[in-house]
Amino acid sequence: MRTLGVPTVVDRLIQQALHQVLQPLFEPTFSDSSYGFRPGRGAHQAVRKAQGYIREGKRWVVDIDLEKFFDRVNHDVLMARVARQVSDARVLRLIRRFLEAGMMSEGLVEPRTQGTPQGGPLSPLLSNILLNGLDQELERRQLSFCRYADDCNIYVGSRVAGERVMSGVRVFLEEVLKLRINAQKSAVARPWERKFLGFSVTQHRESRLRIAPASVQRLMQKVRDLMRTGRGRSLAHTIEDLNPLLRGWITYFRLAEAKGVLEELDSWMRRRLRCLLWRQWKRPATRARKLRTLGLSAERARLSAGNGHGPWWNAGALHMNLMLPAKSFTAKGLISLLETHQRLQSLR
């Protein structure tokens, strides 16, 4: 879990003013392969560029993850790079004071000797200023890469080339930028074995974008957490809270080709809602009455309500699927990931 260093209102105002002045100075110096926290650029452009490299035949990726990047930024290295474009000593002192400002945690102020606190308007720009050094080094070596904040993927034609690049980049990061690579999260591998900004690719020659399995699992965990807090609320209220999460997630992943995954997620989502209802009904008598109200025969409702199986089993059983089909949730306002995805793709 990353700690956010949220500045006070006055500090935020000053940082935002600095950002508005510094951004135009540094923006022309940034690499075309850098996409994070920059005007007119975003994650989808980075993912499309990465897909292009793979389709060109660069079917090995050097996936670099920086170890606790925002906590490990060396202030002297960063300030030296800021000073290349900023000559006003007062501005430089002010930026350093923001970097060195302590953070209050549980009533105690913790001093800061390195790192740039996440949560301030100036931190994204400062991170790009520092990592622009990495971009320039990769460009000097004529490498194909995409960087989004501290997430950097380099695309090469073979494992041997990838291992050589990984070794060279590690030395540069440690000796020049004073940063470290997270060995556990970094690797030289096939692109379809890794993820980049939540996406992965297929193995086809004309590789297609897909949703990385880890991204699917994160969504499912968020849905579980939301359902857990919604056990005492009405189904309509739960769906109302669920829809913005689903809509935002599928809008981000609209570039992916994922019909099968989305069908499974839609089915799983409805089963979670049936499970929620089964838990809310609690007693067999209540469950039998609810099933009868939905249209199940009295005898079948009695047997189903007292079958002895748990909520998840019953949520997938025939009696719940018959009485609460997909269209019943659509009528209650639940969006379909698959249908929303298809609609978004038709607008492209």
XYZ file of C-alpha atoms in Angstrom:
348
model
C 0.000 0.000 0.000
C 1.430 3.369 -1.024
C 1.273 6.237 1.455
C -0.161 9.487 0.141
C 1.404 12.767 1.241
C -1.544 15.127 0.872
C -0.433 18.781 1.156
C -2.324 21.456 3.063
C -4.604 23.792 1.123
C -1.990 26.569 0.923
C 0.757 24.153 -0.107
C -1.503 22.639 -2.749
C -2.236 26.095 -4.140
C 1.470 26.958 -4.360
C 2.360 23.582 -5.874
C -0.339 23.977 -8.505
C 0.988 27.450 -9.382
C 4.509 26.020 -9.712
C 3.193 23.191 -11.862
C 1.512 25.627 -14.267
C 4.780 27.509 -14.711
C 7.154 24.526 -14.858
C 5.093 22.216 -17.089
C 5.575 24.334 -20.265
C 9.323 24.544 -19.552
C 9.884 20.809 -19.251
C 7.224 19.408 -21.596
C 9.273 20.019 -24.800
C 12.194 18.096 -23.279
C 10.189 14.947 -22.556
C 10.317 11.832 -24.721
C 7.620 10.874 -27.229
C 7.632 7.446 -25.541
C 6.556 8.912 -22.176
C 2.779 8.938 -21.619
C 2.085 9.431 -17.913
C 0.885 12.723 -16.379
C 1.297 14.657 -19.607
C -1.257 16.845 -21.424
C -2.874 15.118 -24.383
C -1.396 11.725 -23.483
C -2.708 8.722 -21.609
C -2.552 5.024 -20.873
C -4.431 3.964 -24.016
C -1.846 5.626 -26.254
C 0.942 3.824 -24.393
C -0.816 0.477 -24.732
C -1.430 0.995 -28.465
C 2.229 1.917 -28.988
C 3.346 -1.200 -27.121
C 1.019 -3.320 -29.263
C 2.611 -1.771 -32.354
C 6.107 -2.773 -31.252
C 4.966 -6.358 -30.709
C 3.331 -6.497 -34.129
C 6.603 -5.269 -35.644
C 8.289 -8.422 -34.362
C 9.702 -7.263 -31.026
C 8.184 -10.197 -29.190
C 10.219 -10.006 -25.994
C 9.652 -7.400 -23.298
C 11.952 -6.036 -20.613
C 9.378 -5.242 -17.940
C 10.922 -2.836 -15.428
C 9.331 -2.138 -12.070
C 11.064 0.434 -9.887
C 11.234 -0.467 -6.222
C 9.147 1.988 -4.160
C 9.901 4.693 -6.714
C 8.071 7.610 -5.074
C 9.704 6.765 -1.723
C 13.228 6.392 -3.162
C 13.693 9.520 -5.280
C 17.088 11.055 -4.514
C 16.561 14.765 -3.845
C 19.996 15.854 -5.048
C 19.704 13.973 -8.352
C 16.203 15.332 -8.943
C 17.105 18.930 -8.068
C 20.126 18.815 -10.368
C 17.814 17.914 -13.254
C 15.278 20.587 -12.307
C 18.103 23.158 -12.230
C 18.909 22.458 -15.884
C 15.745 24.336 -16.861
C 15.130 26.519 -13.788
C 17.722 29.118 -12.831
C 15.769 31.013 -10.153
C 17.313 30.029 -6.815
C 14.118 30.948 -4.934
C 12.048 28.486 -6.958
C 14.660 25.762 -6.491
C 14.679 26.317 -2.726
C 10.891 26.187 -2.630
C 10.767 22.877 -4.542
C 13.385 21.355 -2.234
C 11.409 22.483 0.799
C 8.347 20.682 -0.557
C 10.437 17.556 -1.099
C 11.891 17.663 2.411
C 8.657 18.599 4.207
C 7.789 16.044 6.864
C 4.648 13.925 6.770
C 2.248 13.691 9.686
C 1.185 10.149 10.536
C -0.940 9.351 13.604
C -0.165 12.757 15.067
C 3.618 12.504 14.608
C 5.690 14.282 11.966
C 8.051 11.987 10.068
C 11.100 13.695 8.511
C 11.745 13.075 4.799
C 15.260 12.725 3.377
C 14.333 11.089 0.084
C 11.265 10.489 -2.059
C 8.554 12.723 -3.441
C 5.186 12.426 -1.642
C 2.312 11.143 -3.744
C -0.805 13.256 -3.533
C 0.608 16.679 -4.397
C 0.071 18.447 -7.740
C 3.827 18.812 -8.305
C 4.886 15.198 -7.683
C 3.862 13.744 -11.097
C 5.848 16.424 -12.943
C 8.888 15.891 -10.715
C 8.746 12.151 -11.348
C 8.720 12.762 -15.109
C 11.655 15.165 -14.814
C 13.726 12.518 -13.052
C 12.698 9.587 -15.251
C 13.250 11.620 -18.394
C 16.885 10.731 -17.752
C 15.959 7.066 -18.257
C 14.005 7.936 -21.417
C 17.007 9.768 -22.870
C 19.291 6.845 -22.115
C 16.936 4.389 -23.813
C 16.637 6.682 -26.832
C 20.426 6.986 -26.981
C 20.560 3.188 -27.207
C 17.858 3.306 -29.922
C 15.514 1.055 -27.963
C 11.743 0.742 -28.451
C 9.979 1.497 -25.185
C 6.848 2.858 -23.525
C 6.885 4.509 -20.128
C 3.894 5.540 -18.047
C 5.089 7.132 -14.787
C 7.336 4.517 -13.141
C 6.012 1.654 -15.291
C 8.413 1.051 -18.199
C 8.388 -1.670 -20.860
C 11.192 -2.084 -23.417
C 10.531 -4.239 -26.494
C 13.306 -6.283 -28.130
C 13.656 -9.165 -30.582
C 15.189 -11.885 -28.416
C 15.721 -13.019 -24.838
C 19.475 -12.490 -25.150
C 18.906 -8.857 -26.165
C 16.423 -8.470 -23.340
C 18.845 -9.763 -20.714
C 21.527 -7.414 -22.024
C 19.151 -4.438 -21.880
C 17.962 -5.347 -18.385
C 21.546 -5.477 -17.140
C 22.462 -2.141 -18.707
C 19.319 -0.363 -17.494
C 19.852 -1.656 -13.961
C 23.366 -0.193 -13.878
C 22.144 3.155 -15.247
C 19.269 3.412 -12.752
C 21.428 2.531 -9.764
C 24.515 4.566 -10.626
C 23.030 7.622 -12.347
C 19.471 8.062 -11.040
C 20.068 6.307 -7.687
C 16.998 4.110 -8.143
C 16.573 0.367 -7.788
C 14.756 -2.224 -9.864
C 12.341 -4.509 -8.040
C 13.798 -7.894 -8.972
C 10.644 -9.794 -7.999
C 8.318 -7.748 -10.221
C 10.694 -7.127 -13.139
C 11.485 -9.689 -15.833
C 12.521 -10.430 -19.400
C 9.604 -12.392 -20.829
C 7.081 -12.757 -23.610
C 4.622 -9.838 -23.689
C 1.628 -12.163 -23.333
C 3.120 -13.424 -20.058
C 3.207 -9.903 -18.593
C 0.809 -7.009 -18.171
C 1.209 -3.334 -18.989
C -1.171 -0.776 -17.496
C -3.696 -3.532 -16.817
C -3.603 -4.929 -20.370
C -1.904 -7.934 -21.894
C -1.681 -9.212 -25.477
C -2.409 -12.405 -27.365
C 0.266 -14.517 -29.058
C -1.054 -13.915 -32.569
C 1.264 -12.367 -35.138
C -1.177 -9.455 -35.264
C -1.373 -9.429 -31.478
C -4.648 -8.302 -29.957
C -5.154 -6.514 -26.675
C -6.778 -8.406 -23.841
C -7.538 -7.714 -20.219
C -4.773 -9.018 -17.962
C -6.000 -11.735 -15.559
C -4.748 -9.699 -12.596
C -6.995 -6.805 -13.656
C -9.999 -9.130 -13.755
C -9.165 -10.449 -10.288
C -8.871 -6.923 -8.893
C -12.311 -6.040 -10.228
C -13.792 -9.196 -8.722
C -12.274 -8.364 -5.338
C -13.715 -4.837 -5.458
C -17.134 -6.303 -6.265
C -16.834 -8.757 -3.358
C -15.951 -5.918 -0.993
C -18.868 -3.826 -2.226
C -21.267 -6.765 -1.876
C -19.998 -7.451 1.620
C -20.884 -3.942 2.730
C -24.228 -4.155 0.935
C -25.716 -7.176 2.711
C -28.093 -5.020 4.694
C -29.182 -2.866 1.759
C -31.746 -3.347 -0.966
C -30.774 -4.925 -4.270
C -31.536 -1.652 -6.071
C -29.166 0.251 -3.767
C -26.402 -2.301 -4.300
C -26.802 -2.135 -8.075
C -26.738 1.658 -7.899
C -23.361 1.490 -6.123
C -22.060 -1.268 -8.396
C -22.778 0.373 -11.760
C -20.245 3.257 -11.540
C -17.492 0.764 -10.694
C -18.391 -1.478 -13.632
C -18.867 1.420 -16.040
C -15.511 2.988 -15.168
C -13.693 -0.351 -15.414
C -15.077 -1.337 -18.807
C -14.568 2.174 -20.195
C -10.874 1.891 -19.374
C -10.645 -1.571 -20.958
C -12.677 -0.676 -24.047
C -9.608 -1.309 -26.267
C -9.438 -4.977 -25.317
C -10.994 -7.870 -27.207
C -12.531 -9.800 -24.350
C -15.964 -11.176 -25.228
C -15.499 -14.456 -23.365
C -14.066 -12.807 -20.247
C -16.851 -10.240 -20.126
C -19.558 -12.882 -20.572
C -18.093 -14.791 -17.628
C -17.880 -11.631 -15.526
C -21.495 -10.708 -16.276
C -22.610 -14.201 -15.269
C -20.468 -14.102 -12.124
C -21.824 -10.669 -11.207
C -25.436 -11.879 -11.388
C -24.557 -14.923 -9.310
C -23.016 -12.645 -6.676
C -26.270 -10.680 -6.542
C -28.327 -13.866 -6.220
C -25.985 -14.929 -3.436
C -26.532 -11.581 -1.728
C -30.304 -12.051 -1.868
C -30.086 -15.610 -0.544
C -28.085 -14.362 2.430
C -30.552 -11.551 3.052
C -33.488 -13.972 3.082
C -31.718 -15.871 5.924
C -34.352 -18.407 7.130
C -35.780 -21.287 5.059
C -39.330 -19.995 5.561
C -38.384 -16.572 4.221
C -36.523 -18.126 1.287
C -39.516 -20.322 0.415
C -41.852 -17.335 0.550
C -39.564 -15.214 -1.636
C -39.234 -17.999 -4.201
C -43.011 -18.412 -4.323
C -43.383 -14.668 -4.830
C -40.987 -14.897 -7.763
C -43.138 -17.616 -9.335
C -41.770 -20.959 -8.127
C -44.310 -23.616 -7.115
C -44.941 -24.025 -3.385
C -43.475 -27.546 -3.172
C -40.419 -26.685 -5.253
C -39.891 -23.525 -3.207
C -40.062 -25.479 0.061
C -37.550 -28.089 -1.116
C -35.157 -25.491 -2.552
C -35.270 -23.319 0.561
C -34.318 -26.210 2.813
C -31.755 -27.987 0.616
C -28.927 -27.493 3.125
C -26.470 -26.034 0.630
C -24.700 -22.716 1.119
C -25.525 -19.319 -0.439
C -23.003 -19.562 -3.294
C -24.273 -22.995 -4.367
C -27.870 -21.808 -4.294
C -26.939 -18.656 -6.231
C -25.907 -20.896 -9.116
C -28.705 -23.438 -8.741
C -31.584 -23.818 -11.182
C -34.268 -22.478 -8.856
C -32.472 -19.108 -8.466
C -31.489 -18.881 -12.130
C -35.056 -19.546 -13.236
C -36.586 -17.042 -10.851
C -33.867 -14.399 -11.232
C -32.661 -14.609 -14.852
C -30.296 -12.118 -16.472
C -33.144 -9.952 -17.768
C -34.472 -9.434 -14.233
C -31.218 -7.744 -13.207
C -31.209 -5.696 -16.404
C -34.713 -4.536 -15.516
C -33.408 -3.449 -12.110
C -30.711 -1.326 -13.787
C -27.604 -3.535 -13.683
C -25.361 -2.750 -16.632
C -23.843 -5.536 -18.720
C -20.072 -5.358 -19.157
C -20.312 -7.123 -22.509
C -23.056 -4.921 -23.914
C -21.385 -1.741 -22.644
C -18.079 -2.858 -24.175
C -19.719 -3.561 -27.524
C -21.411 -0.173 -27.467
C -18.134 1.603 -26.667
C -16.330 -0.226 -29.477
C -19.036 0.725 -31.962
C -18.394 4.391 -31.131
C -14.689 4.198 -31.917
